[in-house]
PDB file of C-alpha atoms in Angstrom:
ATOM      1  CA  UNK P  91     138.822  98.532  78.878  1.00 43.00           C
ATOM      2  CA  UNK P  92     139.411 102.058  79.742  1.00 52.00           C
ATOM      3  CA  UNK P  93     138.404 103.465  76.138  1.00 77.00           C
ATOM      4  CA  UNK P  94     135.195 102.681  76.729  1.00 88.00           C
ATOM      5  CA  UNK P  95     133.211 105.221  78.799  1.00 92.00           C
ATOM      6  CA  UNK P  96     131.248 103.341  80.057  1.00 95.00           C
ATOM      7  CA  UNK P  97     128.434 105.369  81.626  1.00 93.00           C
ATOM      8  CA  UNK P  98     127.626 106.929  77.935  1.00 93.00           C
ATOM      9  CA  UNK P  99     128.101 103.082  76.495  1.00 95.00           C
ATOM     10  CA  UNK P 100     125.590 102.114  78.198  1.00 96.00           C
ATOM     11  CA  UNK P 101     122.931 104.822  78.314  1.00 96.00           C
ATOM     12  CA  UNK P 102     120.817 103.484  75.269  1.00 96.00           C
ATOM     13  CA  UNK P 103     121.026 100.030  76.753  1.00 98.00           C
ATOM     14  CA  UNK P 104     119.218 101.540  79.545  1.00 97.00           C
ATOM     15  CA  UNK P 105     117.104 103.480  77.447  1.00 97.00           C
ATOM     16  CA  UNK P 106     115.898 100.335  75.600  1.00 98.00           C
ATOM     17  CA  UNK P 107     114.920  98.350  78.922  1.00 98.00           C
ATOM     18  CA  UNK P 108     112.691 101.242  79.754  1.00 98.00           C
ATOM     19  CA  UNK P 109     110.930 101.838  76.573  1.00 98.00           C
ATOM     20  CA  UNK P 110     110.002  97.914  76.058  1.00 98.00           C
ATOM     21  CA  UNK P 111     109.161  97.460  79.670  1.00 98.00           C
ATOM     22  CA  UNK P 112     106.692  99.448  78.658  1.00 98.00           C
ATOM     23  CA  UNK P 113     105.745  98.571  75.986  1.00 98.00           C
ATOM     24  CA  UNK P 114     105.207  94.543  76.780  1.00 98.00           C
ATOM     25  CA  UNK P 115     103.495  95.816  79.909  1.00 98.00           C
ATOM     26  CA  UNK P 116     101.235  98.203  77.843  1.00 98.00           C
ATOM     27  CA  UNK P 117     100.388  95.069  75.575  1.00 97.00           C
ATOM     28  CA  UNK P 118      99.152  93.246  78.714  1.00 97.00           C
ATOM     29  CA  UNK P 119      97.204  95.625  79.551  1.00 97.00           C
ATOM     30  CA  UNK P 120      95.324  95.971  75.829  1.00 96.00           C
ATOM     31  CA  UNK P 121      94.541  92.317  76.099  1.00 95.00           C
ATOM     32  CA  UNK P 122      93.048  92.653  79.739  1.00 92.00           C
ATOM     33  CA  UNK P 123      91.401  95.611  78.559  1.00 92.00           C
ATOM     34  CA  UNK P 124      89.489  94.017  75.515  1.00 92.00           C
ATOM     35  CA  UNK P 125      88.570  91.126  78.397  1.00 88.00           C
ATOM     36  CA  UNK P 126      90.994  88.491  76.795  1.00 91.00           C
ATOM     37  CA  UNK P 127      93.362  86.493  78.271  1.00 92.00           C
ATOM     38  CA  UNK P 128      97.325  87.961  78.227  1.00 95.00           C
ATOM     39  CA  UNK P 129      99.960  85.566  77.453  1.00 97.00           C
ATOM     40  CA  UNK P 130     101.872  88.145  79.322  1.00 98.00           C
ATOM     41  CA  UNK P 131     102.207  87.989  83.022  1.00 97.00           C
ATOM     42  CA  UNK P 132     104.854  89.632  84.657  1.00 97.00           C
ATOM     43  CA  UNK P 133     107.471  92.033  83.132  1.00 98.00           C
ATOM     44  CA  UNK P 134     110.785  92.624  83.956  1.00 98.00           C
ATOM     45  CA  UNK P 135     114.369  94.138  82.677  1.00 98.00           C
ATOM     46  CA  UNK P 136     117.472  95.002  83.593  1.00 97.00           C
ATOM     47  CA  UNK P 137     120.938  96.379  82.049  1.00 98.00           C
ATOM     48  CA  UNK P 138     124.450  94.282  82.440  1.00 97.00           C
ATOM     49  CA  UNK P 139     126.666  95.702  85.147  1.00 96.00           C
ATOM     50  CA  UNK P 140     129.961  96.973  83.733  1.00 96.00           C
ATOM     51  CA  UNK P 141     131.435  94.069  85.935  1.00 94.00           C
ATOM     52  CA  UNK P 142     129.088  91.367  84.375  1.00 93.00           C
ATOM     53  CA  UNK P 143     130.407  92.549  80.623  1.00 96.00           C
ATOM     54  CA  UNK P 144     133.799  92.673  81.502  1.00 95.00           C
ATOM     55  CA  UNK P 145     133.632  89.240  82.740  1.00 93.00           C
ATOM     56  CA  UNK P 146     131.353  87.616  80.151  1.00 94.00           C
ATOM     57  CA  UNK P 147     133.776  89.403  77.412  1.00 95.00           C
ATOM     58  CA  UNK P 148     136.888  87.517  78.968  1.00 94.00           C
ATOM     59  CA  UNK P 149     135.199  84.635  78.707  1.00 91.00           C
ATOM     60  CA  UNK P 150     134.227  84.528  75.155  1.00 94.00           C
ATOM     61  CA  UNK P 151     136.840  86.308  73.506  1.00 95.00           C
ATOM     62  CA  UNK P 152     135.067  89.256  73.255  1.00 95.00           C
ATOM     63  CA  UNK P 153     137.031  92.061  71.688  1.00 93.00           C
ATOM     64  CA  UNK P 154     135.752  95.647  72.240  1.00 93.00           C
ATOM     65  CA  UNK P 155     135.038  96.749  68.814  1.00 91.00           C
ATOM     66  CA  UNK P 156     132.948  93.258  68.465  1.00 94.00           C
ATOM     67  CA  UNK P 157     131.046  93.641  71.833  1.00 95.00           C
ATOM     68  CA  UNK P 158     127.941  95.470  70.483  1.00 94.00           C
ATOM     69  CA  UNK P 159     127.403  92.747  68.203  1.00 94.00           C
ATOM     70  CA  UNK P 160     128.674  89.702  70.089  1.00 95.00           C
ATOM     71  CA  UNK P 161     127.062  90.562  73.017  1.00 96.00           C
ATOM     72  CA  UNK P 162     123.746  90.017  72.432  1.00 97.00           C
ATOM     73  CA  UNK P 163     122.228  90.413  76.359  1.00 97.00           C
ATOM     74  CA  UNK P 164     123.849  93.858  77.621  1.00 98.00           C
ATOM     75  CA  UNK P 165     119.991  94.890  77.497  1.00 98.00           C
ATOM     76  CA  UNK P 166     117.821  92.037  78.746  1.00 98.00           C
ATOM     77  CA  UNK P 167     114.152  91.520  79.286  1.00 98.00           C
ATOM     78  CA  UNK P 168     112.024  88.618  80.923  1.00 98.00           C
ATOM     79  CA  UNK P 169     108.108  88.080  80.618  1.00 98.00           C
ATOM     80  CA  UNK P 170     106.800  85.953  82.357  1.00 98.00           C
ATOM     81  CA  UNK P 171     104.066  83.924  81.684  1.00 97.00           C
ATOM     82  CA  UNK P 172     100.842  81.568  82.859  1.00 95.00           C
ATOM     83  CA  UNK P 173     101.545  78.770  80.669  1.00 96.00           C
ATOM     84  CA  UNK P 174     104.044  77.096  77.897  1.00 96.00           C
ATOM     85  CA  UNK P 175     101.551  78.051  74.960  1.00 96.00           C
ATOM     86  CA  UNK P 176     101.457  81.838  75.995  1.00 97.00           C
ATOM     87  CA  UNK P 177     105.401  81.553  75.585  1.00 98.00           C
ATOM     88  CA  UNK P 178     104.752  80.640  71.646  1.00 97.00           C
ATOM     89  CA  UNK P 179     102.100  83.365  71.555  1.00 97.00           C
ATOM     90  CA  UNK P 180     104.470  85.827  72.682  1.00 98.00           C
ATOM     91  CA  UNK P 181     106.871  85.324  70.265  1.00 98.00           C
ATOM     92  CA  UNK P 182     104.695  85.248  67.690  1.00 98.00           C
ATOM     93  CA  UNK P 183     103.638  88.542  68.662  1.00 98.00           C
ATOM     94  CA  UNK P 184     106.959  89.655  68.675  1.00 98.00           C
ATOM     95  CA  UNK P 185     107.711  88.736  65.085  1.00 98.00           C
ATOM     96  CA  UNK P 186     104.622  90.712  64.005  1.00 97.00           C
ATOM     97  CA  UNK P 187     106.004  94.243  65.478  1.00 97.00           C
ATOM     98  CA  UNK P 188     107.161  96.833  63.492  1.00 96.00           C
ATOM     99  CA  UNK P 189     109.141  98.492  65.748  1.00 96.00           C
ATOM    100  CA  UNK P 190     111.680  95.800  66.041  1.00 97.00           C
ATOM    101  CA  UNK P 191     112.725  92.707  64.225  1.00 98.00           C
ATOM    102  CA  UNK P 192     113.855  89.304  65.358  1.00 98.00           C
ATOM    103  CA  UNK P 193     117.269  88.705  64.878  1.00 97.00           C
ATOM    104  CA  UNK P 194     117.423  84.924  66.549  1.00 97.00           C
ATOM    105  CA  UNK P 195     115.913  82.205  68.618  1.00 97.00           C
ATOM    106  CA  UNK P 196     116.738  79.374  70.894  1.00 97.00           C
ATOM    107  CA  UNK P 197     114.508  77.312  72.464  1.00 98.00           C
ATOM    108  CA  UNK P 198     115.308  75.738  75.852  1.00 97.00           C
ATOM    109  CA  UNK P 199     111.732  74.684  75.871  1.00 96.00           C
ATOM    110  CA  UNK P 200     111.206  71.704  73.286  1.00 93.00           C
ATOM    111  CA  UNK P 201     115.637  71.267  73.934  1.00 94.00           C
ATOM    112  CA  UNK P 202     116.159  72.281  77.343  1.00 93.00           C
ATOM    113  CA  UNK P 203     119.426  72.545  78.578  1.00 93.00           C
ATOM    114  CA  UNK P 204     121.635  69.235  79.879  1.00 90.00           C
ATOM    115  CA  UNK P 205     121.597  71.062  83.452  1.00 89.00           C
ATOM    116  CA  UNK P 206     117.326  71.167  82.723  1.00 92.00           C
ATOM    117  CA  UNK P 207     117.373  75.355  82.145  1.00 94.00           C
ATOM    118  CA  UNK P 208     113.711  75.915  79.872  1.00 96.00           C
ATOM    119  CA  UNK P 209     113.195  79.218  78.799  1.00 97.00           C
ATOM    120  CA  UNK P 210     112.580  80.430  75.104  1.00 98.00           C
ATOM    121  CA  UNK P 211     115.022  83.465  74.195  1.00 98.00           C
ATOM    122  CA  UNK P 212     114.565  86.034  71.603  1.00 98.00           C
ATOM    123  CA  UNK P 213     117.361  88.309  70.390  1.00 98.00           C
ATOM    124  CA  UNK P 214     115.940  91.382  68.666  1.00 98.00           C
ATOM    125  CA  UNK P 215     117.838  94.704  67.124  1.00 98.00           C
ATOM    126  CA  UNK P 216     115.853  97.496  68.382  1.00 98.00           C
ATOM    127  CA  UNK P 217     116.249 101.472  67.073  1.00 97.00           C
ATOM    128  CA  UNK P 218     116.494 103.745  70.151  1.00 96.00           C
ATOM    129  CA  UNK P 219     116.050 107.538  69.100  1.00 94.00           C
ATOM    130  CA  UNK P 220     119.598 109.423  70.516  1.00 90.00           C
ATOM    131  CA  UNK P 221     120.487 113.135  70.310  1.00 89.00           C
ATOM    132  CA  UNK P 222     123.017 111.832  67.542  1.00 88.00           C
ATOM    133  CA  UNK P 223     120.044 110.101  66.000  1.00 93.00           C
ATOM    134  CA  UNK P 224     118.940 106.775  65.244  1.00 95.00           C
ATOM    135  CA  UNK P 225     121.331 103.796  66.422  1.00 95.00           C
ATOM    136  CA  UNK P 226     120.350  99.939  66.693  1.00 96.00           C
ATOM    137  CA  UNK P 227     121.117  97.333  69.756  1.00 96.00           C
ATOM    138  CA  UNK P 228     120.653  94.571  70.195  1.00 98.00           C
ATOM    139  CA  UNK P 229     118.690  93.538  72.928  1.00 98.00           C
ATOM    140  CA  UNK P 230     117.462  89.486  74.605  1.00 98.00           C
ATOM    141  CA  UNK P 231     113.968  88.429  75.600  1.00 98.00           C
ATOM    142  CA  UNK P 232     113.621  85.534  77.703  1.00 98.00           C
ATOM    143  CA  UNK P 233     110.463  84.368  77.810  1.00 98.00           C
ATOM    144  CA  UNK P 234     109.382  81.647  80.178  1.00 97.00           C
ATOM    145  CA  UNK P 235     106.709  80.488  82.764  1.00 97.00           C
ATOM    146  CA  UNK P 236     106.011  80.974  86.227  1.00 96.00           C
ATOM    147  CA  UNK P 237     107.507  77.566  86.948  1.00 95.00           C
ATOM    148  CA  UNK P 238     110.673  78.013  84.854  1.00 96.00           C
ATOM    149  CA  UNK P 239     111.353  81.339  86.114  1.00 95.00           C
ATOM    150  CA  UNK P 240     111.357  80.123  89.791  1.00 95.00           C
ATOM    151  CA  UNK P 241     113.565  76.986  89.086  1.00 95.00           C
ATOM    152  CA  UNK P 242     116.175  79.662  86.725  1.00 93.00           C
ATOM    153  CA  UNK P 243     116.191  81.692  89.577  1.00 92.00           C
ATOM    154  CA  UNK P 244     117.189  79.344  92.055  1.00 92.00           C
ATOM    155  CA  UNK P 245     119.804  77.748  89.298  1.00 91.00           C
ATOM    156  CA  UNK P 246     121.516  81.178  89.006  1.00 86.00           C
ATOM    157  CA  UNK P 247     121.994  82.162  92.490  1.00 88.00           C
ATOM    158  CA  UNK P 248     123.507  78.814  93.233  1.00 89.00           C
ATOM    159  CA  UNK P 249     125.765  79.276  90.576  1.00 82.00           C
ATOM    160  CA  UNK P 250     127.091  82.068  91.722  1.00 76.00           C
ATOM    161  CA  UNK P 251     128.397  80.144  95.045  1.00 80.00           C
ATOM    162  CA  UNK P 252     129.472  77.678  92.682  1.00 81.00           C
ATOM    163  CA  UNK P 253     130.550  79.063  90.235  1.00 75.00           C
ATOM    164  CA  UNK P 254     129.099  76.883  87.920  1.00 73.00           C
ATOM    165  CA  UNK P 255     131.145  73.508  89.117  1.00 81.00           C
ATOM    166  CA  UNK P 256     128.136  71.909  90.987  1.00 82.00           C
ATOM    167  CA  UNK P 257     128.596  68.994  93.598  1.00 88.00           C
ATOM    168  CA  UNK P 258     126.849  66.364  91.888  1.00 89.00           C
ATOM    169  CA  UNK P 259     124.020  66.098  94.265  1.00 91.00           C
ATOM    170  CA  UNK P 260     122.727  69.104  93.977  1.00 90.00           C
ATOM    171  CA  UNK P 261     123.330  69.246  90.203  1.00 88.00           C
ATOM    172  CA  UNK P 262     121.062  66.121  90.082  1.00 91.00           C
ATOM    173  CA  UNK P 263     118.869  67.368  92.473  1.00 92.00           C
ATOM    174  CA  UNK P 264     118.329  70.278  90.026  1.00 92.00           C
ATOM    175  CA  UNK P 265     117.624  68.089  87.306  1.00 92.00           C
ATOM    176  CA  UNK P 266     115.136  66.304  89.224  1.00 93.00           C
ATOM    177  CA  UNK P 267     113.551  69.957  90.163  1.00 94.00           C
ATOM    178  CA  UNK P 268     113.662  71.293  86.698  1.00 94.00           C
ATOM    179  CA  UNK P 269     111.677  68.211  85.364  1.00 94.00           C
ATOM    180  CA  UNK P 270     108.912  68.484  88.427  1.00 95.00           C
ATOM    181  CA  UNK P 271     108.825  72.147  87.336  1.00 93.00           C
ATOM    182  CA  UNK P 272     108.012  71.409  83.685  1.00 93.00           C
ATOM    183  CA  UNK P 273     105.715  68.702  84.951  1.00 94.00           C
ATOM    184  CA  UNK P 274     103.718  70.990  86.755  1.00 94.00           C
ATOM    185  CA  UNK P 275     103.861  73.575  83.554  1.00 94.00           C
ATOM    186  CA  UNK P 276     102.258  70.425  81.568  1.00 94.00           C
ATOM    187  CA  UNK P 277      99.658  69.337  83.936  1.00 93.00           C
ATOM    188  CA  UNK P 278      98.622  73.651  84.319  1.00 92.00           C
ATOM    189  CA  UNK P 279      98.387  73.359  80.515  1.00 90.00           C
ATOM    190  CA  UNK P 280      95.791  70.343  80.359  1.00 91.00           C
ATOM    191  CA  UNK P 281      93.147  72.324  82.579  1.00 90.00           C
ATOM    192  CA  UNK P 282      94.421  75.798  80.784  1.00 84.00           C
ATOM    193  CA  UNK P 283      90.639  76.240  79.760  1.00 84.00           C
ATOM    194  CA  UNK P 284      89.202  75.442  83.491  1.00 86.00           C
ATOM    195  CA  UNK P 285      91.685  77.851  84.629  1.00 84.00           C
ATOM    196  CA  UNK P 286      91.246  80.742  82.631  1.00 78.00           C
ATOM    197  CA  UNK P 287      87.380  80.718  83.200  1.00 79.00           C
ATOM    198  CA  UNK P 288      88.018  80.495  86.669  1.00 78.00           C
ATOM    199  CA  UNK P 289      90.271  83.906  86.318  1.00 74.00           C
ATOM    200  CA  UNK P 290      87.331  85.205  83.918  1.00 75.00           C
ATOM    201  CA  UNK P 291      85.185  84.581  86.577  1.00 68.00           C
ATOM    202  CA  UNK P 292      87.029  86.154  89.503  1.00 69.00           C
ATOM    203  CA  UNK P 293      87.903  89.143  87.082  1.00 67.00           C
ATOM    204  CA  UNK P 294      84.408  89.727  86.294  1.00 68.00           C
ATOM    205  CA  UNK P 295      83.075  89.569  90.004  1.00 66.00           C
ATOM    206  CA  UNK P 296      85.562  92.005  91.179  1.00 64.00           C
ATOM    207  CA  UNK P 297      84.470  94.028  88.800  1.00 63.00           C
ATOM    208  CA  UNK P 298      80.875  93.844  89.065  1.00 58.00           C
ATOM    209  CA  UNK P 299      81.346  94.390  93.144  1.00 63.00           C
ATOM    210  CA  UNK P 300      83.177  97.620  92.049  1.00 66.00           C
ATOM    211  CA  UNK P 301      80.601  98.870  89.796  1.00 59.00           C
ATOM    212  CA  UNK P 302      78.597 102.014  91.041  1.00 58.00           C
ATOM    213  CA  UNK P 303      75.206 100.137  91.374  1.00 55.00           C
ATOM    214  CA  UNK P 304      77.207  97.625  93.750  1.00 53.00           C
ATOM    215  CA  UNK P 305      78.420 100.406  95.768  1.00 54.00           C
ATOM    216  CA  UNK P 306      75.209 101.899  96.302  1.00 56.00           C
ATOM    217  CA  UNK P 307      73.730  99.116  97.717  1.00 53.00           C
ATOM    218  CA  UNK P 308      76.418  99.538 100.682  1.00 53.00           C
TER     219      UNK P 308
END
């Protein structure tokens, strides 16, 4: 492990968080800005501690001159979003870029996980611009809802006092949650329409309190 310096290792990592942070939040903000509903919520990212990839390279075999190309989630993003239809949307949106390409995808949505994990992930190579020039990583988008974010959440802090060996109750008890979550993403999609007027609404009234004939009336 010590031949890898691993402050400089991971600088374009880091780099690569930061640029498509944003740039997903930037795309939000287009579709809010042309008055359209985003499929993108919330926007998040983060960088593997040196720990994490030491650990997760023991455990797969991971040799260090494979670990830039086995390792697919050094650089990690999540978006988060309203419903399980804006999950599709996003990655459709995502294969349309030009300024990176899909590599793979998994999808823990239509075949979840046995412990009930959702989530839809996206593995894409990204070029990040160095002072040595142009290099590609490889970087993982997990794309999920609300509802699936909260129950992952949960999952993975658990896991960590558990260390992945859970008692059987709560394992089942996770199940049970997991399915109640994607319940409650199904019934949110069957008044989707209801829903997003009722935002359109609320958006539009906050705006037209804020506009300058509004205020001069105060």
């Amino acid at each position: 492990m010590s031949e890898i310096k691993w402050n400089e290792f991971l600088i374009p990592y880091s780099q690569a968080v930061d640029e498509l942070k944003i740039k997903f939040r930037n795309l939000r903000k287009e579709f809010l800005e042309k008055n359209e509903h985003s499929p993108i919520e919330f926007v998040t990212g983060r960088v593997k501690t040196v720990d994490s990839i030491k650990e997760k390279m023991r455990r797969r075999f991971i040799s260090e001159d494979l670990l830039k190309q086995d390792m697919q989630d050094i650089a990690g993003i999540r978006i988060q979003c309203q419903f399980v239809e804006d999950i599709y949307e996003v990655a459709k949106l995502l294969h349309i870029r030009e300024d990176m390409q899909v590599i793979e995808e998994r999808d823990y949505i239509a075949n979840s996980k046995p412990s009930g994990y959702r989530s839809y992930h996206v593995v894409i190579e990204y070029p990040i611009q160095t002072s040595k020039g142009q290099i590609n990583i490889l970087a993982e988008i997990q794309i999920r809802t609300l509802a699936m974010n909260f129950w992952s959440t949960i999952e993975h802090s658990l896991n960590y006092k558990y260390k992945g060996d859970f008692p059987e109750e709560i394992n089942e008890r996770l199940k049970r949650a997991a399915e109640a979550s994607f319940m409650l993403d199904e019934e949110m999609s069957k008044i989707r329409e209801e829903i997003q007027d009722a935002q359109q609404y609320f958006t539009d009234r906050k705006r037209d309190l804020n506009s300058p004939t509004e205020q001069n009336k105060k």
